[in-house]
Coordinates of C-alpha atoms in Angstrom, one line a residue:
M23 CA 67.1 114.9 62.8
R24 CA 69.9 117.2 61.5
H25 CA 70.2 120.8 62.6
L26 CA 71.8 123.6 60.8
L27 CA 74.5 125.5 62.5
I28 CA 74.5 129.2 61.5
F29 CA 77.2 131.5 62.9
I30 CA 77.3 135.2 62.3
F31 CA 80.2 137.1 63.9
I32 CA 79.8 140.8 64.6
I33 CA 82.5 142.9 66.2
L34 CA 80.8 144.9 68.8
F35 CA 83.6 146.9 70.2
E36 CA 86.9 147.9 68.6
S37 CA 90.2 147.3 70.4
C38 CA 91.2 150.1 72.7
N39 CA 94.3 150.3 74.9
N40 CA 95.1 146.6 74.0
K41 CA 91.8 145.4 75.4
T42 CA 90.2 142.5 73.6
D43 CA 87.1 142.9 71.5
Y44 CA 83.5 141.9 72.2
Y45 CA 82.0 139.5 69.7
E46 CA 78.5 138.2 69.1
I47 CA 77.5 134.8 67.7
V48 CA 73.9 134.6 66.4
G49 CA 72.6 131.2 65.2
N50 CA 70.0 128.5 65.4
L51 CA 70.6 124.9 66.4
H52 CA 67.1 123.7 67.1
T53 CA 66.8 126.8 69.3
P54 CA 67.7 130.4 68.5
Y55 CA 70.7 131.8 70.4
H56 CA 72.7 135.0 70.8
I57 CA 76.1 134.8 72.6
T58 CA 78.2 137.9 73.3
F59 CA 81.6 137.5 74.8
Q60 CA 85.0 139.3 75.2
S61 CA 88.0 137.4 73.8
N62 CA 91.2 137.7 71.8
S63 CA 90.6 134.3 70.2
P64 CA 87.1 134.4 68.8
D65 CA 87.6 131.6 66.2
K66 CA 88.7 129.2 68.9
V67 CA 85.8 130.2 71.1
Q68 CA 83.4 129.6 68.1
Q69 CA 84.8 126.1 67.7
L70 CA 84.4 125.3 71.4
I71 CA 80.8 126.5 71.4
Q72 CA 79.9 124.5 68.4
K73 CA 81.4 121.4 69.9
E74 CA 79.6 121.9 73.2
M75 CA 76.3 122.4 71.5
K76 CA 76.7 119.3 69.4
E77 CA 77.4 117.3 72.5
Y78 CA 74.4 118.7 74.3
Y79 CA 72.0 117.9 71.5
H80 CA 73.5 114.4 71.1
S81 CA 72.6 113.9 74.7
L82 CA 69.2 115.5 75.2
N83 CA 67.6 116.1 71.8
P84 CA 64.4 114.0 71.7
F85 CA 63.9 114.6 68.0
D86 CA 67.2 112.9 67.0
S87 CA 66.6 109.2 66.9
L88 CA 70.3 108.6 67.6
S89 CA 70.5 110.9 70.7
I90 CA 71.0 109.4 74.1
I91 CA 67.6 110.5 75.4
S92 CA 65.9 108.9 72.3
Q93 CA 67.6 105.6 72.9
V94 CA 66.6 105.8 76.5
N95 CA 63.0 106.4 75.4
Q96 CA 63.3 103.4 73.1
N97 CA 64.4 101.3 76.1
K98 CA 67.8 100.5 74.6
E99 CA 70.7 99.4 76.8
I100 CA 72.8 102.5 77.0
E101 CA 74.9 104.4 79.5
V102 CA 74.1 108.1 79.7
D103 CA 76.7 110.8 79.7
S104 CA 77.5 113.6 82.2
I105 CA 75.2 116.1 80.5
F106 CA 72.2 113.7 80.8
I107 CA 73.1 112.9 84.4
N108 CA 73.3 116.6 85.4
A109 CA 70.0 117.4 83.7
F110 CA 68.4 114.4 85.3
Q111 CA 69.7 115.1 88.8
K112 CA 68.9 118.8 88.7
S113 CA 65.4 118.1 87.5
E114 CA 64.9 115.5 90.2
Q115 CA 65.9 118.0 92.9
I116 CA 63.4 120.6 91.6
S117 CA 60.7 117.9 91.4
E118 CA 61.3 117.1 95.1
L119 CA 61.3 120.8 96.1
S120 CA 58.0 121.4 94.2
D121 CA 56.1 118.3 95.1
G122 CA 56.4 117.0 91.5
M123 CA 55.3 120.2 89.7
L124 CA 58.3 119.8 87.4
D125 CA 58.3 116.3 85.8
I126 CA 60.6 115.0 83.1
T127 CA 58.3 112.1 82.4
C128 CA 55.6 114.4 81.0
A129 CA 56.5 113.6 77.4
P130 CA 53.4 111.6 76.6
L131 CA 51.2 114.4 77.8
I132 CA 53.2 117.0 75.9
N133 CA 52.8 114.8 72.7
L134 CA 49.1 114.5 73.4
W135 CA 48.4 118.2 73.6
G136 CA 50.7 119.1 70.8
F137 CA 52.8 122.2 70.4
G138 CA 50.7 125.2 71.4
F139 CA 47.9 122.8 72.3
S140 CA 47.2 122.3 68.6
K141 CA 45.5 118.9 69.4
M142 CA 43.3 120.2 72.1
D143 CA 40.0 119.3 70.5
S144 CA 41.1 115.6 70.4
V145 CA 42.1 115.4 74.1
S146 CA 39.7 113.6 76.4
P147 CA 39.7 112.7 80.1
Q148 CA 39.9 109.0 79.1
I149 CA 43.1 109.5 77.1
I150 CA 44.7 111.6 79.9
D151 CA 43.8 108.9 82.4
S152 CA 45.4 106.3 80.3
L153 CA 48.6 108.2 79.9
I154 CA 49.0 109.6 83.4
T155 CA 49.5 106.1 84.8
F156 CA 53.0 106.1 83.4
V157 CA 53.8 109.7 84.2
G158 CA 55.7 110.6 87.4
Y159 CA 59.2 111.5 88.2
K160 CA 59.4 108.9 91.0
K161 CA 58.8 106.2 88.5
V162 CA 62.3 106.6 86.9
R163 CA 65.8 106.7 88.4
L164 CA 69.5 106.5 87.6
E165 CA 71.6 103.5 88.5
N166 CA 75.3 103.2 87.4
K167 CA 74.8 105.6 84.4
K168 CA 71.7 103.7 83.3
V169 CA 68.1 104.9 83.4
I170 CA 65.7 102.5 85.2
K171 CA 62.0 102.8 84.5
D172 CA 59.1 101.3 86.5
D173 CA 57.2 101.1 83.2
P174 CA 58.8 100.7 79.7
R175 CA 56.2 103.2 78.3
I176 CA 57.8 106.0 80.3
L177 CA 59.2 108.7 78.1
L178 CA 61.6 111.4 79.2
N179 CA 61.8 115.0 78.0
F180 CA 64.1 117.8 79.4
S181 CA 62.4 120.7 77.6
T182 CA 61.6 122.4 80.9
V183 CA 65.3 122.7 81.8
G184 CA 67.0 122.2 78.4
D185 CA 67.8 125.8 77.5
G186 CA 69.1 126.5 81.0
C187 CA 71.3 123.4 80.8
I188 CA 73.1 124.5 77.6
C189 CA 73.5 128.0 78.9
D190 CA 75.3 126.6 81.9
L191 CA 77.5 124.4 79.8
I192 CA 78.7 127.3 77.6
A193 CA 79.2 129.5 80.7
D194 CA 81.3 126.8 82.3
L195 CA 83.3 126.6 79.0
F196 CA 83.9 130.3 79.1
D197 CA 85.0 130.2 82.7
K198 CA 87.4 127.4 82.1
N199 CA 88.9 129.4 79.2
G200 CA 89.4 132.6 81.1
I201 CA 86.5 134.6 79.5
E202 CA 85.3 136.9 82.2
N203 CA 82.6 139.0 80.3
Y204 CA 79.8 137.2 78.5
L205 CA 76.1 137.0 78.0
I206 CA 74.6 133.7 76.7
E207 CA 71.0 133.8 75.6
I208 CA 69.4 130.5 74.3
G209 CA 65.7 130.2 73.8
G210 CA 65.1 133.2 76.1
E211 CA 67.1 131.8 79.0
M212 CA 70.5 133.4 80.0
S213 CA 73.8 132.9 81.7
L214 CA 75.8 136.0 82.2
K215 CA 78.9 137.4 83.9
G216 CA 80.9 140.5 84.1
V217 CA 80.3 143.7 82.1
N218 CA 79.1 144.8 78.6
K219 CA 81.2 146.6 76.0
N220 CA 80.7 149.9 77.9
G221 CA 82.0 148.5 81.1
D222 CA 78.6 148.4 82.8
P223 CA 76.8 145.4 84.3
W224 CA 74.6 143.5 81.9
R225 CA 71.1 144.8 81.6
V226 CA 68.3 142.2 81.3
A227 CA 64.8 143.4 80.5
I228 CA 61.6 141.9 82.0
T229 CA 58.9 142.7 79.5
K230 CA 55.2 143.5 80.2
P231 CA 52.9 140.6 79.5
V232 CA 50.5 141.4 76.6
D233 CA 47.9 139.0 75.2
D234 CA 49.6 138.5 71.8
N235 CA 49.6 134.9 70.7
F236 CA 51.1 135.9 67.3
C237 CA 53.9 138.1 68.8
R238 CA 52.7 141.1 66.8
Q239 CA 53.0 143.8 69.4
E240 CA 56.2 145.5 70.3
E241 CA 57.6 144.5 73.6
I242 CA 57.2 146.9 76.5
I243 CA 59.9 146.9 79.1
Y244 CA 58.5 146.4 82.5
Q245 CA 61.6 146.3 84.6
I246 CA 65.4 146.2 84.1
L247 CA 67.8 143.9 86.0
H248 CA 71.5 144.9 86.4
I249 CA 73.7 141.9 86.8
K250 CA 77.5 141.6 87.1
E251 CA 78.1 138.4 89.0
R252 CA 77.8 135.0 87.2
M253 CA 74.1 134.3 87.2
G254 CA 71.4 132.3 85.4
V255 CA 68.2 134.1 84.4
A256 CA 65.1 132.4 83.2
T257 CA 61.7 133.7 82.4
S258 CA 58.5 131.7 81.7
G259 CA 55.3 133.2 80.5
D260 CA 52.0 132.1 79.2
Y261 CA 50.7 135.3 77.7
R262 CA 52.2 134.5 74.2
N263 CA 51.5 130.8 74.1
Y264 CA 47.9 129.9 74.9
Y265 CA 44.8 128.4 73.4
I266 CA 41.2 129.7 73.8
K267 CA 38.3 127.3 73.8
D268 CA 34.7 128.1 74.8
G269 CA 35.9 131.4 76.1
K270 CA 38.5 130.0 78.4
K271 CA 42.2 130.6 78.0
Y272 CA 44.5 127.5 78.4
A273 CA 48.2 128.2 79.1
H274 CA 51.1 126.3 77.6
T275 CA 52.4 125.1 81.0
L276 CA 51.1 121.6 81.9
N277 CA 50.2 120.5 85.4
P278 CA 51.9 117.0 85.5
K279 CA 49.6 115.9 88.3
T280 CA 46.4 116.5 86.4
G281 CA 47.6 116.1 82.8
Y282 CA 45.8 119.4 82.0
P283 CA 47.1 123.0 81.4
A284 CA 47.9 124.7 84.7
D285 CA 45.1 127.1 85.7
Q286 CA 46.9 129.8 87.5
N287 CA 47.0 133.6 87.6
I288 CA 50.7 134.2 86.9
L289 CA 51.5 135.8 83.6
S290 CA 55.3 135.9 83.8
A291 CA 57.9 134.5 86.2
T292 CA 61.5 135.4 86.2
V293 CA 63.9 133.5 88.4
L294 CA 67.6 134.2 89.2
S295 CA 69.9 131.4 90.3
K296 CA 73.7 130.6 90.2
E297 CA 72.8 127.8 87.7
C298 CA 70.5 128.7 84.7
I299 CA 69.2 125.1 84.7
T300 CA 67.8 125.7 88.2
A301 CA 66.3 129.1 87.2
D302 CA 64.8 127.5 84.1
G303 CA 63.1 124.7 86.1
L304 CA 61.9 126.9 88.9
A305 CA 60.4 129.5 86.5
T306 CA 58.3 126.7 85.0
V307 CA 57.3 125.5 88.5
I308 CA 56.1 129.0 89.5
M309 CA 53.9 129.2 86.4
S310 CA 52.3 125.9 87.4
I311 CA 51.8 126.5 91.1
G312 CA 50.7 130.2 91.0
T313 CA 51.0 132.9 93.6
R314 CA 49.6 130.7 96.4
G315 CA 52.4 128.1 95.8
I316 CA 55.3 130.5 96.0
E317 CA 55.2 130.6 99.8
M318 CA 55.8 126.8 99.8
L319 CA 58.8 127.3 97.5
K320 CA 60.2 130.1 99.6
R321 CA 60.1 127.9 102.7
R322 CA 62.0 125.2 100.9
I323 CA 64.4 127.5 99.0
P324 CA 65.1 130.5 101.3
D325 CA 67.4 132.2 98.8
L326 CA 64.9 132.0 95.9
D327 CA 65.1 135.2 93.8
Y328 CA 62.1 135.8 91.6
F329 CA 60.0 138.5 90.0
I330 CA 56.5 137.6 89.0
I331 CA 53.7 139.5 87.1
Y332 CA 50.2 138.3 87.7
S333 CA 46.6 139.3 87.3
D334 CA 44.3 140.0 90.2
S335 CA 40.6 139.2 90.5
V336 CA 39.7 142.2 88.2
G337 CA 42.4 141.6 85.6
S338 CA 44.8 144.3 86.7
Y339 CA 48.6 143.7 86.6
K340 CA 50.3 143.1 89.9
T341 CA 53.9 142.4 90.7
E342 CA 55.7 140.5 93.5
Y343 CA 59.4 139.9 93.9
S344 CA 61.8 138.5 96.5
K345 CA 63.9 140.6 98.9
G346 CA 67.0 139.3 97.2
M347 CA 65.8 140.6 93.8
E348 CA 65.9 144.2 94.9
K349 CA 69.6 144.6 94.4
Y350 CA 69.3 143.7 90.7
L351 CA 66.4 146.1 90.0
S352 CA 67.2 149.4 88.4
Q353 CA 66.1 152.5 90.3

């Protein structure tokens, strides 16, 4: 599948006292992105970003029949690249920490339910039982740059960490090229560092969850995070992607152990981590395990920084956040 690269350069800040300008790249390569950075060589940076994105999608795009992950899913003899290995290993670590609540082998279940659960009426317990037999992160492993499956029907999908992965790749690219101030937003996940054009720490908004499956309501800012150090920020939420059947709302986050949508009370989960791929995966996990499961995660990840919005027994909004998150919250 071919993807169209669209780049729009906007000068955000005119040169002053020989300081370099801020630029923004807006585009869509399978996923919308907005990248802001300070540089005196924007054309070179654009070329480097384009190259990095193409390498990423060649590795992990399941919709491209020639990508590495597609060839792995077709059980072809192929050595995977460093991007694939990193995504695989990071996902495996999160799977271990969460007792398998993040699982890269969920592709058959994702395909079964369809995007936005469009195929929900055709899903049956019998079909789920037949698929879940070859779902499970412990049924696949890496050996000498090759993927080894316990069952050839196993299919991989890195959608739960993909946006975070590419954010990290571009952030690493910026760091290697001496770019100190940047904000990378891809599919809603972010990697950021330094200050904005006004010299202030980057401001990241956490929006109020509103039942709005068609995204028609204006976003209401619930909280602002102020971040200057290099950080990955990921938010997962079910309030804009759900399906209602027989009066019950089904969220878009799947429980890989049951094969059904996760039935939890969390509406939005924002996670901070040094690596965006980790934040991306953990935000998905929190949506799956709910408020009761967070204590387990905190025991296993003592420095876990999170901000969650959930509904109580009467439907009121409640918030909970980690001690470490306090320094990023605006007063």
